[in-house]
mmCIF file of C-alpha atoms in Angstrom:
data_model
loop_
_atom_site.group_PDB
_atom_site.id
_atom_site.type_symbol
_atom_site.label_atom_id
_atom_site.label_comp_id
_atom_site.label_asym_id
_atom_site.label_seq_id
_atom_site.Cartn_x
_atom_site.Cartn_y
_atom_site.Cartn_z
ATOM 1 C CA UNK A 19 20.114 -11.650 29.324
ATOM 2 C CA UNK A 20 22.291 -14.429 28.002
ATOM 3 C CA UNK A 21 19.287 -15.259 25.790
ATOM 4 C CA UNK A 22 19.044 -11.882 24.253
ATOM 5 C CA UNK A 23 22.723 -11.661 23.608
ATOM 6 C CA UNK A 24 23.080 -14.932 21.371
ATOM 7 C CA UNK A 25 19.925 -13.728 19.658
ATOM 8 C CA UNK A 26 21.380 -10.621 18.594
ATOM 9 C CA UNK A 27 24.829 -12.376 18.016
ATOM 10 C CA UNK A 28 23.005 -15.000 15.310
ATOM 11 C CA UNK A 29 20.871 -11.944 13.810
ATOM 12 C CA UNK A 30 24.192 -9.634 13.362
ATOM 13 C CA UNK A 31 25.849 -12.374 12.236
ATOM 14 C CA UNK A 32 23.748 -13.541 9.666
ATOM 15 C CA UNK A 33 23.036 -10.099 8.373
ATOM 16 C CA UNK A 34 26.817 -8.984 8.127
ATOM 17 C CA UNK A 35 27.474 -12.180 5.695
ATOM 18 C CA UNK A 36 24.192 -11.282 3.738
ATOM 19 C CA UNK A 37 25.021 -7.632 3.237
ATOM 20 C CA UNK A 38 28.344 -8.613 2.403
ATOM 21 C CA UNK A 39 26.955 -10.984 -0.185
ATOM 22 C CA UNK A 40 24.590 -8.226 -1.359
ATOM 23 C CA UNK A 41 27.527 -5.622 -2.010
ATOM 24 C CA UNK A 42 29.628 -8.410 -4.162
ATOM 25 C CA UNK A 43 26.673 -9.195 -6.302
ATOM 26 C CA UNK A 44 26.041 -5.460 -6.882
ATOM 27 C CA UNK A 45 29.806 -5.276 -7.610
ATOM 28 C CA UNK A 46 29.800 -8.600 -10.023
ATOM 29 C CA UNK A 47 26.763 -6.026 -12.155
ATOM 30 C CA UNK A 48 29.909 -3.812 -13.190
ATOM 31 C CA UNK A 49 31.576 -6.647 -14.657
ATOM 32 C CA UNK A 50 28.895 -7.968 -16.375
ATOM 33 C CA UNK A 51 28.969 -11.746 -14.904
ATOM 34 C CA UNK A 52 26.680 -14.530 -16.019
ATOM 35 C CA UNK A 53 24.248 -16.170 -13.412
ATOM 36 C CA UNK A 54 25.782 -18.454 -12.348
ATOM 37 C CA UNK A 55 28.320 -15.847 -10.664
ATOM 38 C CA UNK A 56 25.172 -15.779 -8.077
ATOM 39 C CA UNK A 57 25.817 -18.746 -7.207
ATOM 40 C CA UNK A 58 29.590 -18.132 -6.381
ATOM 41 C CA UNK A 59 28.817 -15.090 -4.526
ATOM 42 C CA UNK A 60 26.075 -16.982 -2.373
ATOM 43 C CA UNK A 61 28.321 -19.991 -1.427
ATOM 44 C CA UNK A 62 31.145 -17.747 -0.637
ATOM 45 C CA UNK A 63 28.936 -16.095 1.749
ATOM 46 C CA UNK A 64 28.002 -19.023 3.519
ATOM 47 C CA UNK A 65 31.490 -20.237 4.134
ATOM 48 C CA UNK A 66 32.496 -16.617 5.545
ATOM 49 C CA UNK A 67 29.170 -17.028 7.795
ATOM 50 C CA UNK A 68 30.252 -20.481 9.268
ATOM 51 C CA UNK A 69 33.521 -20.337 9.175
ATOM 52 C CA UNK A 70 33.807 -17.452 11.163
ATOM 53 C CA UNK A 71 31.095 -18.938 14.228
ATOM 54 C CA UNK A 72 34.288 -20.751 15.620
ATOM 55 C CA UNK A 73 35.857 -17.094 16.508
ATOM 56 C CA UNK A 74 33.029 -16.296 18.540
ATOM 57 C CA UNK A 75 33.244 -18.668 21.425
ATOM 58 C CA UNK A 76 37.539 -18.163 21.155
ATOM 59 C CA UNK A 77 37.109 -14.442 21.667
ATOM 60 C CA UNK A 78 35.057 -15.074 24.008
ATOM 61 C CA UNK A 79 37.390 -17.336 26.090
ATOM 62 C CA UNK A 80 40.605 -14.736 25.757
ATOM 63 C CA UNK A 81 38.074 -11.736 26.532
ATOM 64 C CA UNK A 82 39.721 -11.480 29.881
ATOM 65 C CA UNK A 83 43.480 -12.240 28.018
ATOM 66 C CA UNK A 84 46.159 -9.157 28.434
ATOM 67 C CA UNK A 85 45.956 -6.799 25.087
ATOM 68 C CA UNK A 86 49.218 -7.590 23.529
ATOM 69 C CA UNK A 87 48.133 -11.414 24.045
ATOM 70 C CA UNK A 88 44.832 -10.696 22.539
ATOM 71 C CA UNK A 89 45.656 -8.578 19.642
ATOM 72 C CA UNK A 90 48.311 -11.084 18.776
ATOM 73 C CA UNK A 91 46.074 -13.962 18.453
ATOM 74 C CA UNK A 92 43.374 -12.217 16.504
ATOM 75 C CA UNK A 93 45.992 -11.237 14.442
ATOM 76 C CA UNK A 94 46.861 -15.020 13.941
ATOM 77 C CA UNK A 95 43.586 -16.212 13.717
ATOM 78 C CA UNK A 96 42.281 -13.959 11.302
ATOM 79 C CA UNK A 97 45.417 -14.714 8.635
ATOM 80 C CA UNK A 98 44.400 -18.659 9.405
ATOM 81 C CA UNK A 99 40.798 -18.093 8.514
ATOM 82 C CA UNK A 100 41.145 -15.634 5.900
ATOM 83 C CA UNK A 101 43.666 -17.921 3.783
ATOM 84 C CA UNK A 102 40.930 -21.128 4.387
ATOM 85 C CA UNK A 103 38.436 -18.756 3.029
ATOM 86 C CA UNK A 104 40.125 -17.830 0.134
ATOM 87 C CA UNK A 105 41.404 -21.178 -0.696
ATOM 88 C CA UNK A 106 37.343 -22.319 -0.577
ATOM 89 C CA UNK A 107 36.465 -18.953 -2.312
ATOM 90 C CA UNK A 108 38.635 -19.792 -5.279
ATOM 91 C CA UNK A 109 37.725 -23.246 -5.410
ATOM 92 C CA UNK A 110 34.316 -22.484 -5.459
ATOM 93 C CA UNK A 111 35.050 -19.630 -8.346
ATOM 94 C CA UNK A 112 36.608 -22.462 -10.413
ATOM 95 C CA UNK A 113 34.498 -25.239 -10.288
ATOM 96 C CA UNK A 114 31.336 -23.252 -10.862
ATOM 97 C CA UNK A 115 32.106 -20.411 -13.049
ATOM 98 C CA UNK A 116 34.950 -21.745 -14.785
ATOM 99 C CA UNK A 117 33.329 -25.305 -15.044
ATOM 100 C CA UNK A 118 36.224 -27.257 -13.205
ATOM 101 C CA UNK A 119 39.236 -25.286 -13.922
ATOM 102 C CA UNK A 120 42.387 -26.205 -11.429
ATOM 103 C CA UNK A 121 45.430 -23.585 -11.879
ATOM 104 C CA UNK A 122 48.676 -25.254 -12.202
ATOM 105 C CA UNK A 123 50.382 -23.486 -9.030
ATOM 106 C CA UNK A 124 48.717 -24.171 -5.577
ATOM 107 C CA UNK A 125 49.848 -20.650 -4.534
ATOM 108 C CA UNK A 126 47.007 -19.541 -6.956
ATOM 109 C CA UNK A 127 44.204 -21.138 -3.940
ATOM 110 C CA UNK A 128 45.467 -18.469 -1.428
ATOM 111 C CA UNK A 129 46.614 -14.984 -3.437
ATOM 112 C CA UNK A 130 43.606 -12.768 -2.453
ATOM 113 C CA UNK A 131 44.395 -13.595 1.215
ATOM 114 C CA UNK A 132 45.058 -9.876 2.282
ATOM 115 C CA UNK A 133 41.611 -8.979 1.121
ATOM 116 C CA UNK A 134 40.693 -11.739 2.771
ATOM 117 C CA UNK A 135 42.636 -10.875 5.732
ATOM 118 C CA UNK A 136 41.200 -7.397 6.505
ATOM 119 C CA UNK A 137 37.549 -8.753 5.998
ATOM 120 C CA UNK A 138 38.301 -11.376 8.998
ATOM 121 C CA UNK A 139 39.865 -7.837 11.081
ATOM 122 C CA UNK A 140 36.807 -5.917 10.195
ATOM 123 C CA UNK A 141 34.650 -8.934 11.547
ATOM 124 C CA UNK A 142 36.598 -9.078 14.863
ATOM 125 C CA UNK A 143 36.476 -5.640 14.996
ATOM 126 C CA UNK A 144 32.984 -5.606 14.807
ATOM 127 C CA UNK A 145 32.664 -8.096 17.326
ATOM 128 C CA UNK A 146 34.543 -7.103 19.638
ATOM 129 C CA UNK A 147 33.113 -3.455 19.463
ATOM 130 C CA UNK A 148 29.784 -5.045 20.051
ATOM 131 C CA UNK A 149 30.582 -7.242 22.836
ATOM 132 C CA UNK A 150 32.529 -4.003 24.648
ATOM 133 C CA UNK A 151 29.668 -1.819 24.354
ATOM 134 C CA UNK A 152 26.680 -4.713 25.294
ATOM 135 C CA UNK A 153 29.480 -5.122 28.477
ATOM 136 C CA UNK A 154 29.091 -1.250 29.000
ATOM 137 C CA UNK A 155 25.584 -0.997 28.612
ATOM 138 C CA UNK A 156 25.315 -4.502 31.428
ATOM 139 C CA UNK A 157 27.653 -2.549 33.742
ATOM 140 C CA UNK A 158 25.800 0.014 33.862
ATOM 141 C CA UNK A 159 22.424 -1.474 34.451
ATOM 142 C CA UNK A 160 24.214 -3.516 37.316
ATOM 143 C CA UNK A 161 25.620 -0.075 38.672
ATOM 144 C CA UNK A 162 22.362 1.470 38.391
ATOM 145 C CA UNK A 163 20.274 -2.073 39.879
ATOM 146 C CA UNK A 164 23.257 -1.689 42.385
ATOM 147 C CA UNK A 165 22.630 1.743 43.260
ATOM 148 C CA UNK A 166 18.512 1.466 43.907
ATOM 149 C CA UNK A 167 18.838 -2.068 46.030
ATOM 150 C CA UNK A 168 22.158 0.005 47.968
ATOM 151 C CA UNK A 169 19.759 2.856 48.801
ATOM 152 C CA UNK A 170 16.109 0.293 49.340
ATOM 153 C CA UNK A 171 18.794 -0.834 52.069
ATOM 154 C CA UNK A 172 20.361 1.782 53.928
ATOM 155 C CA UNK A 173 16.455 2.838 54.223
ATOM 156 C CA UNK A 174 15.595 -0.715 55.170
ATOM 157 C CA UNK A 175 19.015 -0.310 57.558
ATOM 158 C CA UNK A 176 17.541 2.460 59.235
ATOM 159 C CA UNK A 177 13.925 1.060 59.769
ATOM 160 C CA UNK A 178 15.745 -2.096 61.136
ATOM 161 C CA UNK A 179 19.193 -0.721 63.134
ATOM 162 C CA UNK A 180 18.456 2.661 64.086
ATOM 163 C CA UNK A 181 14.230 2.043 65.075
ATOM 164 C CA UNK A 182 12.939 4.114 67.714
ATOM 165 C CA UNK A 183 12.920 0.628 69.989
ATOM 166 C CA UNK A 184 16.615 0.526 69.518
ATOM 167 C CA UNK A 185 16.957 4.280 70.221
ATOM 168 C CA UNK A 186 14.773 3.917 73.042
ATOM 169 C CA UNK A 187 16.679 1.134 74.750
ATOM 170 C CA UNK A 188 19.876 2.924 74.313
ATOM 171 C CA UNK A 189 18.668 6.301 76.186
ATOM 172 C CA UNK A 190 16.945 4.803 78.818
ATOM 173 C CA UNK A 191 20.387 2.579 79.685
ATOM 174 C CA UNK A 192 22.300 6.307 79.190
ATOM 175 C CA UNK A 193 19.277 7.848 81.742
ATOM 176 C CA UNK A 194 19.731 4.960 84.075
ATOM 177 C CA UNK A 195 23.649 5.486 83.880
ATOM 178 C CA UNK A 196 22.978 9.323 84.593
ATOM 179 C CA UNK A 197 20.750 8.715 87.346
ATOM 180 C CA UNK A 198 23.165 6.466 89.479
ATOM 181 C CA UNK A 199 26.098 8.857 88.721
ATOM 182 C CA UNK A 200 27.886 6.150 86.207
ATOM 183 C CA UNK A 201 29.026 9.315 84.375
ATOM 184 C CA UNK A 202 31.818 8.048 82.707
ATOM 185 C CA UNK A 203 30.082 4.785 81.401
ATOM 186 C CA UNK A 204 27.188 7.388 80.430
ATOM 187 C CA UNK A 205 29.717 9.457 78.492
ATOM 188 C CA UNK A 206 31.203 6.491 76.840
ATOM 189 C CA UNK A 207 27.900 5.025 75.739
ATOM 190 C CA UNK A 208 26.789 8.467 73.873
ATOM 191 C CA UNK A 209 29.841 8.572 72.357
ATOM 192 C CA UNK A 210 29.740 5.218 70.818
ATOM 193 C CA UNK A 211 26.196 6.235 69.741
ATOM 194 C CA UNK A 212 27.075 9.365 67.893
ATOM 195 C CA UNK A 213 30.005 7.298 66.386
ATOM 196 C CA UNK A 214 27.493 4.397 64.897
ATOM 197 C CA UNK A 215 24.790 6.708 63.817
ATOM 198 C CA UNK A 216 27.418 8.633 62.180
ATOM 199 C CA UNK A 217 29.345 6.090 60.501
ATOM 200 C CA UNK A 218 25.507 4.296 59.439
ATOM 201 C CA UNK A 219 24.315 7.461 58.157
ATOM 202 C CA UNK A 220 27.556 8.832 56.133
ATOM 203 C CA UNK A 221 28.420 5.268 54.916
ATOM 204 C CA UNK A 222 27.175 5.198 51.243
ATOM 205 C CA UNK A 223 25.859 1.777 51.146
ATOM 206 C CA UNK A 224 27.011 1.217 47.091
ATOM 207 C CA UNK A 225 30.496 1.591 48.522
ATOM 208 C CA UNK A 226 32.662 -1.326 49.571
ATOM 209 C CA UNK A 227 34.759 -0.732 52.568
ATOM 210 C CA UNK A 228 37.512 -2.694 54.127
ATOM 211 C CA UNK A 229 36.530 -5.327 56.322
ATOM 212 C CA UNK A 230 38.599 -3.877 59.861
ATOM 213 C CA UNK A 231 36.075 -0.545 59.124
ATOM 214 C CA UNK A 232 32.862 -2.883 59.024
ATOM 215 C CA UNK A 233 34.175 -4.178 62.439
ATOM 216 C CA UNK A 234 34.766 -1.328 63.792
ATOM 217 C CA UNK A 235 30.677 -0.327 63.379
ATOM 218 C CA UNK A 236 29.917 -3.686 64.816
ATOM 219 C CA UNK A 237 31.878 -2.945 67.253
ATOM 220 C CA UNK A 238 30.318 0.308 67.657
ATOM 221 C CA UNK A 239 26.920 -1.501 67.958
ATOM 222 C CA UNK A 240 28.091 -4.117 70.624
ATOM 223 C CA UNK A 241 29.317 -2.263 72.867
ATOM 224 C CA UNK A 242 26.264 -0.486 73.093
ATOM 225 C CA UNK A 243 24.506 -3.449 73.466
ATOM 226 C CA UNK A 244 26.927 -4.611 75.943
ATOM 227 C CA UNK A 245 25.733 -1.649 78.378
ATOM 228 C CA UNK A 246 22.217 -2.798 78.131
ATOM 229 C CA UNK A 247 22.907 -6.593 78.385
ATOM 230 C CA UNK A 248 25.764 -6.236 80.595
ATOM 231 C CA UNK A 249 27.007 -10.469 81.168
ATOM 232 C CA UNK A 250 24.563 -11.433 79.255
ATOM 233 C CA UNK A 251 25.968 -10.603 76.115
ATOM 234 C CA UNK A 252 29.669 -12.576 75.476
ATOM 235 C CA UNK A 253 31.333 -11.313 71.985
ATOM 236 C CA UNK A 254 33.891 -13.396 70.556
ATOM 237 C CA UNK A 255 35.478 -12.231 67.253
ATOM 238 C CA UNK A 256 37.852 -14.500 64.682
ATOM 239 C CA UNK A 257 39.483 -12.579 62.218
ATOM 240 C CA UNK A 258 41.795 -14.247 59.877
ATOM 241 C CA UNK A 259 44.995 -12.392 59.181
ATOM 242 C CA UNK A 260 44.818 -10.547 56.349
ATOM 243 C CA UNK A 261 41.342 -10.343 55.510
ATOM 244 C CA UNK A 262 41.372 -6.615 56.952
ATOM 245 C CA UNK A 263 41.737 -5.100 53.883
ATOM 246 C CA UNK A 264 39.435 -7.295 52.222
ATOM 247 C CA UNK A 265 36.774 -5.159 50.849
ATOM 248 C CA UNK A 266 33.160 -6.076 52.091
ATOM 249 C CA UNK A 267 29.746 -3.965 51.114
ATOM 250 C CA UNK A 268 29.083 -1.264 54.233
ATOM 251 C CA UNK A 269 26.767 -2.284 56.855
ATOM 252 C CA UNK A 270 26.517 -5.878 55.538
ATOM 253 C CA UNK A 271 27.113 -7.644 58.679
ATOM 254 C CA UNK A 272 24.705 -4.832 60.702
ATOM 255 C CA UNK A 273 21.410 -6.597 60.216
ATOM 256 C CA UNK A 274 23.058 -10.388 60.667
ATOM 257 C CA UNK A 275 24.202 -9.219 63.941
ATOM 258 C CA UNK A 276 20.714 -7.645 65.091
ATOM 259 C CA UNK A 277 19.173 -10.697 64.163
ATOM 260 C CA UNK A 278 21.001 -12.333 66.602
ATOM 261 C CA UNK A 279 21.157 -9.687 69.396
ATOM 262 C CA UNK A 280 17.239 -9.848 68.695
ATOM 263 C CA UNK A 281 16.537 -14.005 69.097
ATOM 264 C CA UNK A 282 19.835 -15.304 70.573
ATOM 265 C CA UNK A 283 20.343 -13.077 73.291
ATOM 266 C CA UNK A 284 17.237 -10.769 74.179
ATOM 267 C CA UNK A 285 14.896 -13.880 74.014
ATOM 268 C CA UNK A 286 16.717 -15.777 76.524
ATOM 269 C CA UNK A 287 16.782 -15.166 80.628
ATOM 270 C CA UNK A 288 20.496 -16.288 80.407
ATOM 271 C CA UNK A 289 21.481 -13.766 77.609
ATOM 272 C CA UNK A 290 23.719 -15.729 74.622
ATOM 273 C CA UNK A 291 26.771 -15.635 72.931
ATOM 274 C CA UNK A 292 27.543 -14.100 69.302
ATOM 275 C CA UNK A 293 30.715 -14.988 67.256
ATOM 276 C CA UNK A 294 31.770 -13.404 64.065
ATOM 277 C CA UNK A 295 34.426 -15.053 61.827
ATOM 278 C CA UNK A 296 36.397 -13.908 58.366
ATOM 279 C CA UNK A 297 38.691 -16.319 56.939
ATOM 280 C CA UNK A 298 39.676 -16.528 53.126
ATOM 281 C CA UNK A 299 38.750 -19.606 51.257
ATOM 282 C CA UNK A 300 40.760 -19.472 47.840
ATOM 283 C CA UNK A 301 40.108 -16.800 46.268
ATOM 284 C CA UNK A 302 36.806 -15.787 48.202
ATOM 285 C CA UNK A 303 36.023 -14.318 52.060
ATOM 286 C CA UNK A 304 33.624 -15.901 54.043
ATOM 287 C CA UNK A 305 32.280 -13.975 56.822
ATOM 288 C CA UNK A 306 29.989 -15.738 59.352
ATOM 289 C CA UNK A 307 27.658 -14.593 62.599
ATOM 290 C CA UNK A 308 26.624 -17.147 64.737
ATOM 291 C CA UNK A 309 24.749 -17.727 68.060
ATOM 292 C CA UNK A 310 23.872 -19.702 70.736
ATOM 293 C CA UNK A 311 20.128 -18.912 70.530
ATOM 294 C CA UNK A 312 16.991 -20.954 70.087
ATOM 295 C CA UNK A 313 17.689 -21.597 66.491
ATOM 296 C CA UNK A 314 15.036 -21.584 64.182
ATOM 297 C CA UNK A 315 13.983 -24.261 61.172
ATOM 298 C CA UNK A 316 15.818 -24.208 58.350
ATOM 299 C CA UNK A 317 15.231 -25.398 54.246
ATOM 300 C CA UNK A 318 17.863 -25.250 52.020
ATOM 301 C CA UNK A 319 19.795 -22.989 53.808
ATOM 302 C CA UNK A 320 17.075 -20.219 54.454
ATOM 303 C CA UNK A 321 14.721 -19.816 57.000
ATOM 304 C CA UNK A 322 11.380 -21.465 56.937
ATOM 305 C CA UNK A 323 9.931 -18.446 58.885
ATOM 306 C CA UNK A 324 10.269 -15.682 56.544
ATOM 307 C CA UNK A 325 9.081 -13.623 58.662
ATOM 308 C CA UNK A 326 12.058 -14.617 61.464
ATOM 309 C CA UNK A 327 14.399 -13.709 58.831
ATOM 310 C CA UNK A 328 14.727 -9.998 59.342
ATOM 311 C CA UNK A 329 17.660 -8.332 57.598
ATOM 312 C CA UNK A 330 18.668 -11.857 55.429
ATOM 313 C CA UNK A 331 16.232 -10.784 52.342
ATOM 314 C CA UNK A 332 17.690 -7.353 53.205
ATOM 315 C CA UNK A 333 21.504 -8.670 52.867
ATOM 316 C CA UNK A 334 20.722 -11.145 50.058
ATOM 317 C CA UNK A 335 19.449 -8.512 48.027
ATOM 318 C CA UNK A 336 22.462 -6.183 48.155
ATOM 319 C CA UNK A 337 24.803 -9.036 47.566
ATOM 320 C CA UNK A 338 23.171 -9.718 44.302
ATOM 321 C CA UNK A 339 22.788 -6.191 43.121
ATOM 322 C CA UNK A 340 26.549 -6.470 43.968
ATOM 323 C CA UNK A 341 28.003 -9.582 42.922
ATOM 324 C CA UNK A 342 25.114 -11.025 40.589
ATOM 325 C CA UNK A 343 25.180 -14.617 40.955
ATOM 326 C CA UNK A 344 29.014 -14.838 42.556
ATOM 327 C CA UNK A 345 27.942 -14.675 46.024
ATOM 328 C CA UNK A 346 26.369 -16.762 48.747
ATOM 329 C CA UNK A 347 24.279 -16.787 51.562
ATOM 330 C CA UNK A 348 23.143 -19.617 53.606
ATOM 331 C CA UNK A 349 21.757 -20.816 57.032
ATOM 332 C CA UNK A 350 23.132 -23.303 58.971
ATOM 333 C CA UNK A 351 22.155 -24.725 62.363
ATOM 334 C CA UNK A 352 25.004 -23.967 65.165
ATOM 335 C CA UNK A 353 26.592 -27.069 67.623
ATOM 336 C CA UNK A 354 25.266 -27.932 69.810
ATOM 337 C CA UNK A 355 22.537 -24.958 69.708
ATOM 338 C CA UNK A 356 21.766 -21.581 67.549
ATOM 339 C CA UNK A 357 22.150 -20.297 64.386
ATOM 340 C CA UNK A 358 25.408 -19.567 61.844
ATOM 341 C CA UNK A 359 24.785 -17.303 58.801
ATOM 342 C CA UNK A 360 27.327 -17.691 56.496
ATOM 343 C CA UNK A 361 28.122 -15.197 53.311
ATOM 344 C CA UNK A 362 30.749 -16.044 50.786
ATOM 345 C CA UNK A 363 31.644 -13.604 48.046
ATOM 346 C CA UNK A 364 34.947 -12.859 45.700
ATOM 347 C CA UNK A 365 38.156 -11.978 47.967
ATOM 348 C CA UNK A 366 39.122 -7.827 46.816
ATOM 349 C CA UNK A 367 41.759 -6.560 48.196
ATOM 350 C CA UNK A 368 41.785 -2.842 49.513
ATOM 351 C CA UNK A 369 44.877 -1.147 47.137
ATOM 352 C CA UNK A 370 47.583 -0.181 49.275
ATOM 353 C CA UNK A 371 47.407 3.694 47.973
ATOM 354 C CA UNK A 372 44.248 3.808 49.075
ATOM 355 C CA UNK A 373 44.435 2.591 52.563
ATOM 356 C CA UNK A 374 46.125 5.579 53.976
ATOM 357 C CA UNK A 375 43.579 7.879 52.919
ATOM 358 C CA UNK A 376 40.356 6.018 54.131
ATOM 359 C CA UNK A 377 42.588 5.276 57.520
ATOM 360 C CA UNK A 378 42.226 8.885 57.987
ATOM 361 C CA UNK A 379 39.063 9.240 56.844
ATOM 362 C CA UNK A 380 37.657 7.342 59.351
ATOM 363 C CA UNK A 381 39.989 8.698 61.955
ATOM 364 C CA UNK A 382 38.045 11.773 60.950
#
């Protein structure tokens, strides 16, 4: 992508400067100007063309600037370049088609500088138009990249959360509740079913939520899981202050946590612990499941098992359909046994306004 966009920088470029040497020639015609006027008009073109290559990468670096900062310095620059283009434009006039003249006032170098001026604007203008709408045109094939890996996952989220071995598990505990009269626990269980299957299937998966309603599924899920492993599931959760509100994809911690449910505590007579954790870390959150659990080999910070990986390509995939390359996920081997997965992304902050509303939302 980068690739194509300095390509079609270079070509625009280029063919801005020619056409604008092309219309000054076909001006110069009027006025009936020797050959050598050619000459002038070529040269003057080739100044424009690399003088003005330096404004690229500054524009680029104050793209992000506040407007009134912005417009001021392209107002600045523009006057700067346009005056060292007309001093070299002049120069050039005079020492080829007038064979060396010099004028007596220096003044003389830079009077055409308002023309000047407005054909440095109409370049950044240009520019910046361009670089707006290629931004447009990437947002949107992120957005719509985004949206097809969101909805590959909430399908891949259902084959993997809500299976039929899942759903099976959790009736037959509810049955087994029924049938020795632990109403109330029975009750309580299909409550917190209807309450995850709800919140998974209404839960647009594009959507970032705030981190305390992400908790509140995996709490959802727990508990359930709690019924059917009883002691020998322990949950331990470590929630930084503040990182509530941050905003986090939905369902991104669901298949981390099943992963470990699945091969820290099912696979083990003694059942196992699980520990999530979100802590800010400058201007990122990093959220982290870990177990006690047999572990399993790791390369560079991914499994060497892909196929004991289930949910990570899942979860790495929505990240970068989300975040591009400003994300991270990685494996790392738990002390003194199991398995951390670790995700870092940017730190977003649920707006204040909005936190009411969703509050009730989910209340609802």
């Amino acid at each position: 992508m980068f690739e194509d966009r300095n390509r079609q920088f270079w070509i625009l470029h280029s063919l801005g400067w020619l056409g604008f040497a092309i219309v000054n020639y076909l001006g110069s015609l009027v006025q009936e100007t020797r050959d050598a006027y050619l000459i002038v008009v070529a040269l003057d073109a080739y100044v424009g063309w690399l003088i003005t290559i330096p404004l690229r990468y500054i524009y680029q670096r104050i793209w992000f600037w506040q407007p009134w900062r912005m417009i001021l310095l392209v107002l600045v620059l523009a006057l700067v370049i346009a005056a060292v283009w007309t001093s070299v434009r002049n120069f050039n006039y005079w020492e080829i088609y007038r064979h060396g003249y010099r004028p007596d006032d220096w003044l003389l170098y830079i009077r055409d500088t308002p023309v000047a001026f407005y054909v440095m604007l109409s370049w950044s203008g240009l520019y910046f138009g361009i670089k707006y709408y290629q931004t447009l045109q990437l947002e949107k094939q992120k957005s719509l990249t985004a949206t097809n890996k969101a909805h590959e996952a909430q399908l891949k989220m259902l084959r993997y959360q809500l299976n039929p071995h899942f759903l099976f598990n959790t009736l037959n505990a509810i049955s087994t509740l029924v049938l020795i009269n632990e109403t109330d626990t029975a009750n309580k269980m299909v409550t917190r079913l209807s309450d995850f299957l709800r919140y998974s299937l209404y839960k647009d998966p594009i959507n970032r939520v705030p981190l305390e309603q992400e908790l509140y599924a995996a709490k959802l899920y727990l508990e359930i899981e709690k019924v059917r492993f009883s002691e020998r599931l322990t949950i331990e959760f470590d929630i930084e202050q503040g990182t509530e509100r941050a905003l986090v994809p939905s369902l991104i911690l669901q298949p981390l946590i099943e992963n470990a449910i699945k091969y820290a505590v099912a696979s083990q007579v003694n059942g196992g612990a699980i520990a999530i954790t979100a802590k800010k870390f400058g201007h990122d959150l990093l959220l982290e499941v870990s177990d006690n659990g047999p572990g399993m080999p790791i390369s560079d910070g991914i499994p060497k098992n892909s196929a004991s990986g289930v949910g990570l390509v899942n979860t790495k995939e929505r990240l970068a359909a989300l975040y591009d390359n400003d994300f991270a996920l990685v494996l790392t081997h738990n002390e003194p046994k199991g398995l951390k997965v670790n995700i870092r992304i940017p730190l977003q902050l649920e707006q204040l306004e909005t936190n009411h509303v969703e509050g009730n939302s989910s209340r609802r």
